[in-house]
Short mmCIF file of C-alpha atoms and ligand atoms in Angstrom, two decimals:
data_model
loop_
_atom_site.label_atom_id
_atom_site.label_comp_id
_atom_site.label_asym_id
_atom_site.label_seq_id
_atom_site.Cartn_x
_atom_site.Cartn_y
_atom_site.Cartn_z
CA MET A 26 39.75 -11.41 5.09
CA ASP A 27 39.39 -7.65 5.38
CA GLN A 28 36.72 -6.21 7.62
CA ALA A 29 34.41 -4.84 4.90
CA GLU A 30 34.16 -8.28 3.35
CA SER A 31 33.40 -9.99 6.64
CA ILE A 32 30.63 -7.48 7.44
CA GLN A 33 28.83 -8.31 4.22
CA SER A 34 29.25 -12.04 4.00
CA SER A 35 27.98 -13.61 7.20
CA PRO A 36 24.67 -15.37 6.67
CA LEU A 37 22.84 -15.81 9.96
CA THR A 38 20.59 -18.55 11.22
CA SER A 39 17.13 -17.39 12.30
CA ALA A 40 18.15 -17.73 15.97
CA GLN A 41 21.32 -15.68 15.42
CA ALA A 42 19.35 -12.98 13.60
CA VAL A 43 16.88 -12.74 16.48
CA GLU A 44 19.77 -12.29 18.94
CA LEU A 45 21.47 -9.65 16.82
CA PHE A 46 18.25 -7.68 16.40
CA LYS A 47 17.63 -7.87 20.14
CA GLN A 48 20.94 -6.17 20.75
CA TYR A 49 21.18 -3.70 17.87
CA VAL A 50 17.82 -3.02 16.21
CA ILE A 51 15.14 -0.87 17.84
CA GLY A 52 12.20 -3.06 18.76
CA ASN A 53 9.40 -1.06 17.14
CA TYR A 54 8.05 -4.02 15.13
CA ILE A 55 6.50 -7.29 16.21
CA ARG A 56 8.58 -9.78 14.22
CA PHE A 57 8.19 -13.50 13.70
CA PRO A 58 11.39 -15.39 14.66
CA VAL A 59 12.24 -16.24 11.07
CA CYS A 60 15.12 -14.83 9.01
CA LEU A 61 14.14 -14.70 5.34
CA VAL A 62 16.95 -15.05 2.85
CA ARG A 63 15.46 -15.51 -0.61
CA GLY A 64 12.26 -15.01 -2.55
CA GLU A 65 10.90 -15.96 -5.93
CA GLY A 66 7.36 -15.21 -7.08
CA SER A 67 5.01 -16.04 -4.23
CA VAL A 68 7.50 -18.13 -2.30
CA VAL A 69 10.15 -17.15 0.27
CA TRP A 70 12.74 -19.27 2.03
CA ASP A 71 14.23 -18.83 5.48
CA ALA A 72 17.83 -19.29 6.59
CA GLU A 73 17.10 -22.93 7.48
CA GLY A 74 15.81 -23.66 3.98
CA ASN A 75 12.09 -23.78 4.87
CA ARG A 76 9.68 -22.72 2.11
CA TYR A 77 6.77 -20.35 2.80
CA LEU A 78 3.90 -19.46 0.51
CA ASP A 79 3.49 -15.68 0.71
CA PHE A 80 -0.05 -14.27 0.55
CA PHE A 81 1.13 -10.91 1.87
CA PRO A 82 4.34 -10.23 -0.04
CA GLY A 83 6.16 -7.13 1.09
CA TRP A 84 3.16 -5.61 2.93
CA GLY A 85 1.65 -5.03 -0.47
CA CYS A 86 4.83 -3.75 -2.13
CA ASP A 87 5.68 -6.96 -3.98
CA LEU A 88 2.65 -6.87 -6.25
CA LEU A 89 4.62 -8.73 -8.92
CA GLY A 90 5.98 -11.28 -6.46
CA HIS A 91 9.47 -11.58 -5.04
CA CYS A 92 12.35 -10.67 -7.36
CA PRO A 93 10.27 -10.27 -10.52
CA PRO A 94 12.71 -10.95 -13.38
CA ARG A 95 12.06 -7.79 -15.40
CA ILE A 96 12.47 -5.58 -12.33
CA VAL A 97 15.68 -7.39 -11.40
CA GLU A 98 17.00 -6.88 -14.92
CA ALA A 99 16.03 -3.20 -15.08
CA VAL A 100 17.61 -2.47 -11.69
CA ARG A 101 20.81 -4.39 -12.54
CA ASP A 102 21.07 -2.49 -15.76
CA GLN A 103 20.44 0.88 -14.09
CA VAL A 104 22.88 0.45 -11.18
CA GLY A 105 25.62 -0.13 -13.70
CA GLU A 106 24.79 3.11 -15.51
CA LEU A 107 23.76 5.71 -12.94
CA ILE A 108 22.78 5.07 -9.32
CA HIS A 109 21.81 8.47 -8.04
CA VAL A 110 21.89 12.08 -9.09
CA PRO A 111 19.99 14.87 -7.36
CA ASN A 112 16.97 16.64 -8.72
CA THR A 113 19.13 19.49 -9.96
CA TRP A 114 19.43 17.40 -13.16
CA TYR A 115 17.09 15.76 -15.59
CA THR A 116 17.01 11.97 -16.01
CA SER A 117 15.13 9.86 -18.53
CA PRO A 118 13.62 7.35 -16.09
CA GLN A 119 11.94 10.05 -13.96
CA GLY A 120 10.51 11.84 -16.99
CA LEU A 121 9.25 8.62 -18.57
CA LEU A 122 7.71 7.43 -15.31
CA ALA A 123 5.89 10.75 -14.79
CA LYS A 124 4.45 10.45 -18.30
CA ALA A 125 3.42 6.81 -17.73
CA LEU A 126 1.62 7.64 -14.47
CA SER A 127 -0.05 10.73 -15.86
CA GLU A 128 -1.35 8.86 -18.90
CA ARG A 129 -2.77 6.02 -16.83
CA SER A 130 -4.44 8.17 -14.18
CA GLY A 131 -6.61 10.15 -16.59
CA PHE A 132 -6.56 13.67 -15.16
CA ASP A 133 -3.58 15.26 -16.95
CA GLY A 134 -1.57 15.12 -13.76
CA LYS A 135 2.00 16.09 -13.02
CA CYS A 136 4.21 14.10 -10.65
CA PHE A 137 6.43 14.70 -7.65
CA PHE A 138 8.54 11.74 -6.55
CA CYS A 139 9.59 10.61 -3.08
CA ASN A 140 10.34 7.28 -1.43
CA SER A 141 7.38 6.08 0.62
CA GLY A 142 3.67 6.33 1.18
CA THR A 143 3.90 8.62 4.15
CA GLU A 144 6.09 11.02 2.20
CA ALA A 145 3.63 11.02 -0.68
CA ASN A 146 0.85 11.99 1.72
CA GLU A 147 3.01 14.70 3.30
CA ALA A 148 3.51 16.17 -0.16
CA ALA A 149 -0.24 15.97 -0.80
CA ILE A 150 -1.01 17.70 2.51
CA LYS A 151 1.45 20.50 1.80
CA LEU A 152 0.13 20.94 -1.71
CA ALA A 153 -3.45 21.11 -0.42
CA ARG A 154 -2.47 23.79 2.11
CA LEU A 155 -0.55 25.75 -0.51
CA ASN A 156 -3.63 25.72 -2.71
CA GLY A 157 -5.83 26.75 0.20
CA LYS A 158 -3.99 29.99 0.83
CA PRO A 159 -5.07 32.44 2.04
CA GLY A 160 -7.01 31.22 5.01
CA ARG A 161 -7.84 27.59 4.26
CA TYR A 162 -5.68 24.84 5.74
CA LYS A 163 -8.00 22.28 7.30
CA ILE A 164 -8.24 18.75 5.94
CA ILE A 165 -10.98 16.21 6.47
CA SER A 166 -9.88 12.57 6.53
CA MET A 167 -11.65 9.38 7.58
CA LEU A 168 -11.92 7.28 10.70
CA ASN A 169 -10.09 3.95 10.35
CA SER A 170 -7.90 5.40 7.64
CA PHE A 171 -4.17 4.88 7.40
CA HIS A 172 -1.87 7.38 5.72
CA GLY A 173 1.56 6.79 7.27
CA ARG A 174 3.73 7.58 10.26
CA THR A 175 5.30 10.99 9.73
CA MET A 176 3.58 13.75 11.69
CA GLY A 177 1.28 15.04 8.95
CA ALA A 178 0.30 11.63 7.63
CA VAL A 179 -0.19 10.15 11.09
CA THR A 180 -2.38 13.10 12.06
CA ALA A 181 -4.44 12.46 8.93
CA THR A 182 -4.73 8.83 10.00
CA GLY A 183 -8.09 8.55 11.75
CA GLN A 184 -7.05 6.05 14.43
CA PRO A 185 -6.37 7.40 17.94
CA LYS A 186 -4.11 4.46 18.78
CA TYR A 187 -1.51 5.84 16.37
CA HIS A 188 -1.67 9.30 17.96
CA GLN A 189 -1.07 8.26 21.54
CA GLY A 190 2.08 9.65 23.11
CA ILE A 191 3.20 11.76 20.16
CA GLU A 192 0.88 14.71 20.59
CA PRO A 193 0.54 17.56 19.84
CA LEU A 194 -0.52 16.57 16.35
CA LEU A 195 -0.58 18.78 13.28
CA ALA A 196 -3.32 21.39 13.49
CA GLY A 197 -6.38 21.34 11.30
CA PHE A 198 -7.50 17.72 10.88
CA SER A 199 -10.94 16.30 11.53
CA TYR A 200 -12.35 12.85 10.82
CA ALA A 201 -15.56 11.60 9.25
CA SER A 202 -16.77 7.99 9.22
CA PHE A 203 -15.75 6.22 6.02
CA GLY A 204 -18.91 6.00 3.92
CA ASP A 205 -20.77 8.83 5.67
CA LEU A 206 -21.22 11.68 3.21
CA ASP A 207 -23.34 13.80 5.53
CA GLY A 208 -20.73 13.40 8.25
CA ALA A 209 -18.04 14.69 5.90
CA ALA A 210 -20.27 17.57 4.80
CA ARG A 211 -20.83 18.59 8.41
CA LEU A 212 -17.08 18.97 8.93
CA VAL A 213 -16.57 21.39 6.04
CA SER A 214 -15.91 24.97 7.11
CA ASP A 215 -14.58 28.03 5.32
CA GLU A 216 -11.11 27.01 6.53
CA THR A 217 -11.24 23.59 4.86
CA CYS A 218 -8.96 23.05 1.88
CA ALA A 219 -9.20 19.31 1.14
CA ILE A 220 -10.68 15.89 1.76
CA LEU A 221 -8.24 12.99 1.99
CA VAL A 222 -9.50 9.43 1.59
CA GLU A 223 -8.35 5.94 0.62
CA PRO A 224 -10.79 4.81 -2.10
CA ILE A 225 -10.55 1.39 -0.43
CA GLN A 226 -9.35 1.42 3.15
CA GLY A 227 -6.47 -1.02 3.52
CA GLU A 228 -4.99 -1.11 6.99
CA GLY A 229 -8.42 -0.20 8.39
CA GLY A 230 -9.70 -3.63 7.33
CA ILE A 231 -10.21 -3.67 3.52
CA ASN A 232 -13.30 -1.46 3.59
CA LEU A 233 -14.96 -0.85 0.24
CA PRO A 234 -16.81 2.42 -0.47
CA GLY A 235 -20.56 2.14 -0.84
CA PRO A 236 -22.31 3.14 -4.09
CA GLY A 237 -22.05 6.87 -4.75
CA TYR A 238 -19.71 7.57 -1.83
CA LEU A 239 -16.59 8.62 -3.73
CA GLU A 240 -18.69 10.49 -6.30
CA GLY A 241 -20.46 12.22 -3.40
CA LEU A 242 -17.13 13.33 -1.94
CA ARG A 243 -16.19 14.70 -5.37
CA GLU A 244 -19.43 16.72 -5.48
CA LEU A 245 -18.85 18.00 -1.97
CA CYS A 246 -15.35 19.10 -2.93
CA ASP A 247 -16.57 20.82 -6.09
CA GLN A 248 -19.33 22.57 -4.19
CA HIS A 249 -16.91 24.02 -1.61
CA LYS A 250 -13.83 24.32 -3.87
CA LEU A 251 -11.89 21.71 -1.90
CA LEU A 252 -9.25 19.40 -3.30
CA LEU A 253 -10.03 15.71 -3.34
CA ILE A 254 -6.97 13.62 -2.45
CA PHE A 255 -7.01 9.87 -2.99
CA ASP A 256 -4.48 7.84 -1.07
CA GLU A 257 -3.86 4.97 -3.49
CA VAL A 258 -0.71 3.80 -1.71
CA GLN A 259 -2.15 0.34 -0.99
CA ALA A 260 -4.92 -0.04 -3.57
CA GLY A 261 -3.14 1.56 -6.52
CA MET A 262 -0.91 0.32 -9.34
CA GLY A 263 -3.16 -2.51 -10.47
CA ARG A 264 -3.86 -4.30 -7.22
CA THR A 265 -7.65 -4.12 -7.61
CA GLY A 266 -7.81 -4.88 -11.33
CA ARG A 267 -7.66 -1.28 -12.52
CA TRP A 268 -4.57 0.91 -12.49
CA PHE A 269 -6.04 2.91 -9.63
CA ALA A 270 -8.89 1.87 -7.36
CA TYR A 271 -10.89 5.04 -8.08
CA GLN A 272 -11.19 3.87 -11.68
CA HIS A 273 -13.83 1.39 -10.54
CA TRP A 274 -16.05 4.38 -9.88
CA ASN A 275 -17.00 7.46 -11.84
CA VAL A 276 -14.67 9.87 -10.12
CA LEU A 277 -11.29 11.59 -10.47
CA PRO A 278 -9.13 13.10 -7.72
CA ASP A 279 -7.18 16.36 -7.77
CA ILE A 280 -4.19 14.69 -6.12
CA MET A 281 -3.32 11.03 -5.73
CA ALA A 282 -0.66 9.48 -3.49
CA LEU A 283 1.20 6.33 -4.59
CA SER A 284 3.90 4.08 -3.21
CA LYS A 285 4.06 0.39 -2.16
CA ALA A 286 3.69 -1.52 -5.46
CA LEU A 287 4.76 1.42 -7.60
CA ALA A 288 8.26 0.10 -8.35
CA GLY A 289 7.93 -3.68 -8.04
CA GLY A 290 9.31 -3.80 -4.49
CA ILE A 291 11.91 -1.02 -4.77
CA ALA A 292 11.24 1.98 -2.51
CA CYS A 293 9.41 4.68 -4.44
CA GLY A 294 6.61 7.13 -3.73
CA ALA A 295 4.84 9.74 -5.80
CA ILE A 296 1.99 12.14 -6.01
CA VAL A 297 0.15 12.87 -9.22
CA ALA A 298 -1.62 16.22 -9.08
CA ARG A 299 -3.78 18.12 -11.52
CA ALA A 300 -1.46 20.50 -13.39
CA GLU A 301 -3.15 23.65 -12.09
CA VAL A 302 -2.95 22.38 -8.49
CA ALA A 303 0.61 21.12 -8.89
CA GLU A 304 1.87 24.57 -9.89
CA LYS A 305 1.97 25.66 -6.26
CA LEU A 306 4.87 23.29 -5.53
CA ARG A 307 7.57 25.73 -6.53
CA PRO A 308 11.35 25.38 -6.09
CA GLY A 309 12.35 25.50 -2.44
CA ILE A 310 8.94 24.56 -1.06
CA HIS A 311 9.29 20.80 -1.10
CA ALA A 312 11.91 18.19 -2.03
CA ALA A 313 13.18 14.66 -1.45
CA THR A 314 16.87 13.89 -1.94
CA PHE A 315 16.32 10.36 -3.21
CA GLY A 316 12.94 11.10 -4.79
CA GLY A 317 12.67 10.02 -8.40
CA ASN A 318 16.09 8.39 -8.43
CA PRO A 319 16.95 6.48 -11.59
CA ILE A 320 16.88 3.03 -9.96
CA ALA A 321 13.40 3.41 -8.48
CA CYS A 322 12.04 4.99 -11.66
CA ARG A 323 13.53 2.30 -13.92
CA ALA A 324 12.03 -0.34 -11.62
CA ALA A 325 8.63 1.39 -11.75
CA LEU A 326 8.73 1.57 -15.54
CA ALA A 327 9.57 -2.13 -15.67
CA ALA A 328 6.69 -2.86 -13.26
CA ILE A 329 4.19 -0.95 -15.41
CA GLN A 330 5.43 -2.69 -18.54
CA THR A 331 5.18 -6.10 -16.87
CA ILE A 332 1.60 -5.44 -15.75
CA GLU A 333 0.62 -4.44 -19.28
CA GLU A 334 2.52 -7.10 -21.20
CA ASP A 335 1.34 -9.90 -18.93
CA ARG A 336 -2.24 -8.57 -18.66
CA LEU A 337 -1.99 -8.56 -14.89
CA LEU A 338 -4.97 -6.23 -14.38
CA ASP A 339 -7.13 -9.07 -15.69
CA ARG A 340 -5.20 -11.44 -13.47
CA ALA A 341 -6.09 -9.31 -10.40
CA GLN A 342 -9.77 -9.71 -11.25
CA HIS A 343 -9.28 -13.46 -11.63
CA ILE A 344 -7.54 -13.70 -8.24
CA GLY A 345 -10.43 -11.82 -6.63
CA ALA A 346 -13.04 -14.09 -8.23
CA PHE A 347 -11.09 -17.22 -7.34
CA CYS A 348 -10.73 -16.23 -3.68
CA GLN A 349 -14.34 -15.03 -3.47
CA GLU A 350 -15.60 -18.41 -4.61
CA ARG A 351 -13.30 -20.40 -2.30
CA ILE A 352 -13.83 -18.23 0.75
CA GLU A 353 -17.59 -17.97 0.36
CA ARG A 354 -17.75 -21.75 0.28
CA LEU A 355 -15.79 -21.79 3.52
CA GLN A 356 -18.00 -19.08 5.01
CA ALA A 357 -21.02 -21.35 4.66
CA ARG A 358 -19.52 -23.77 7.18
CA CYS A 359 -17.31 -21.48 9.26
CA PRO A 360 -19.36 -19.22 11.55
CA LEU A 361 -16.36 -17.21 12.71
CA LEU A 362 -15.93 -15.82 9.20
CA ARG A 363 -18.18 -12.81 9.56
CA GLU A 364 -17.66 -10.94 6.28
CA VAL A 365 -15.56 -11.28 3.15
CA ARG A 366 -14.46 -8.08 1.38
CA ILE A 367 -12.63 -8.41 -1.91
CA LYS A 368 -11.60 -6.12 -4.74
CA GLY A 369 -9.19 -7.89 -7.08
CA ALA A 370 -6.11 -8.96 -5.15
CA MET A 371 -7.10 -6.93 -2.09
CA ILE A 372 -8.80 -9.33 0.28
CA GLY A 373 -10.16 -8.91 3.81
CA LEU A 374 -11.73 -11.66 5.90
CA GLU A 375 -13.46 -10.23 8.94
CA LEU A 376 -13.62 -12.69 11.82
CA SER A 377 -15.74 -12.71 14.91
CA VAL A 378 -12.56 -13.45 16.91
CA ASP A 379 -9.02 -12.06 17.20
CA GLY A 380 -7.11 -12.76 13.97
CA MET A 381 -3.57 -13.06 15.34
CA PRO A 382 -3.86 -16.74 16.36
CA MET A 383 -4.88 -17.53 12.74
CA VAL A 384 -1.81 -15.74 11.42
CA GLU A 385 0.34 -17.83 13.76
CA ARG A 386 -1.37 -21.07 12.76
CA CYS A 387 -0.93 -20.23 9.09
CA LEU A 388 2.74 -19.52 9.76
CA GLU A 389 3.11 -22.96 11.37
CA ARG A 390 1.76 -24.35 8.09
CA ARG A 391 4.14 -22.05 6.19
CA LEU A 392 1.54 -19.68 4.79
CA LEU A 393 2.22 -15.97 5.32
CA ILE A 394 -0.82 -13.75 5.85
CA ASN A 395 -1.53 -10.58 7.83
CA CYS A 396 -4.03 -9.51 10.44
CA THR A 397 -5.15 -5.90 10.57
CA HIS A 398 -7.58 -4.02 12.75
CA GLY A 399 -7.57 -6.84 15.29
CA ASN A 400 -9.93 -9.20 13.55
CA VAL A 401 -9.45 -8.83 9.79
CA LEU A 402 -7.21 -11.28 7.96
CA ARG A 403 -5.64 -9.37 5.11
CA LEU A 404 -4.36 -11.04 1.98
CA LEU A 405 -2.52 -9.02 -0.67
CA PRO A 406 -1.27 -11.76 -3.00
CA ALA A 407 1.03 -11.04 -5.92
CA LEU A 408 -0.66 -10.73 -9.31
CA THR A 409 1.80 -13.34 -10.58
CA ILE A 410 0.58 -16.02 -8.17
CA SER A 411 -0.44 -19.25 -9.91
CA ASP A 412 -3.82 -20.94 -9.52
CA GLN A 413 -2.02 -23.85 -7.93
CA GLU A 414 -0.51 -21.56 -5.29
CA LEU A 415 -3.88 -19.90 -4.70
CA GLU A 416 -5.37 -23.35 -4.24
CA GLU A 417 -2.61 -24.32 -1.81
CA GLY A 418 -2.99 -21.16 0.29
CA CYS A 419 -6.80 -21.23 0.34
CA GLY A 420 -6.58 -24.88 1.42
CA ILE A 421 -4.39 -23.96 4.40
CA LEU A 422 -6.71 -21.08 5.32
CA GLU A 423 -9.70 -23.39 5.17
CA GLU A 424 -7.95 -25.87 7.39
CA VAL A 425 -6.92 -23.22 9.92
CA LEU A 426 -10.26 -21.39 10.05
CA GLY A 427 -12.31 -24.56 9.80
CA SER A 428 -10.57 -26.22 12.73
CA TYR A 429 -10.38 -23.19 15.02
CA LYS A 430 -11.86 -23.60 18.47
CA ASN A 431 -12.16 -20.67 20.83
C1 PLP B 14 -3.09 3.67 2.28
C2 PLP B 14 -1.72 3.85 2.86
N1 PLP B 14 -1.16 5.07 2.86
C3 PLP B 14 0.06 5.28 3.34
C4 PLP B 14 0.80 4.26 3.88
C5 PLP B 14 2.17 4.52 4.42
O1 PLP B 14 3.13 4.04 3.55
P1 PLP B 14 4.66 3.91 4.01
O2 PLP B 14 4.72 2.85 5.04
O3 PLP B 14 5.37 3.55 2.74
O4 PLP B 14 5.07 5.23 4.53
C6 PLP B 14 0.28 2.97 3.90
C7 PLP B 14 1.06 1.87 4.49
O5 PLP B 14 0.55 0.81 4.80
C8 PLP B 14 -1.02 2.76 3.37
O6 PLP B 14 -1.58 1.55 3.37
#
């Protein structure tokens, strides 16, 4: 057996994988000691053949479930035709995807493509500064927000715990409380160029905007000629029952950042920016080598088509209503469930206790969920999840939360 073959074809047990990672992979993640080998829909299997029901597939990237057939087919087809060419050439998938996103976002936007959420926000930050010239470079973002880990996006992230040890941060950011319009207004100066906000905060605990909040930010931006940037990385692409979360309210952004679910689980990021704003991104100012590659764009087109053909925006609303009903019933007899926040398939259960033990107990019962912000259980189920699977997962959650003793 030659060496290349042996490198590729050695399936590991979970214990072997843990050992290998200990030795060779940087330990910047808290991982569960499970090596996943296969996924289909809302189910994944580990190396030992155990089945897990996944209520948090791909950290929100696998909106269509694991290995959605039409994405698999599109990617297989594309890798056999053209894997990668740089942005010195035109390709059909990138052009068609830009058109599809522009048409669905409703503000005649133009796209720039990259590979992740943090990169999309970096592009948005640069574009805002370019539009602010001369003299305006400051950006207001929100406390409890999350925009990514590169230096611009992490500076925009209004959570000091993510800033510790990596200072100095990028200049020019200040933070308002999410929901506080007056607070945001107080931060505006004649050096401000933009306001950056997640229409629904994800990592910060699934926080929904109050009535009039996003519209109020729009007015504030119009009044002071600021750009309004929506980070739709987690809430976008159909997760909440509309293509983009802002479409639940009467508001449009100047720039929107996308990633996660954009390409059915394949790495892809993008910004969509109003044409007039987008003009400032001229050749040489910004780029991404892999951005807009044919595989990611074909996958994204297949994802959009799947959502439309299978009416998955309606399905997101159904998932939200289903979980609301089940969880509210549980809330009535489970005092540690403090608040339930749901928009489509974006679900946060705020507890009065630390959420990590619940995640571990769910894992023991082979249900995968997430805890964010210390005490918020976060569920981002796939839109393709069946009612039976929803029933199964909600049953486990009820059991775990209902039987919890401090
Ligand atoms: C709203 C939001 N923006 C940006 C990011 C960063 O995305 P990525 O991890 O792809 O860089 C995330 C990731 O969770 C997110 O939820």
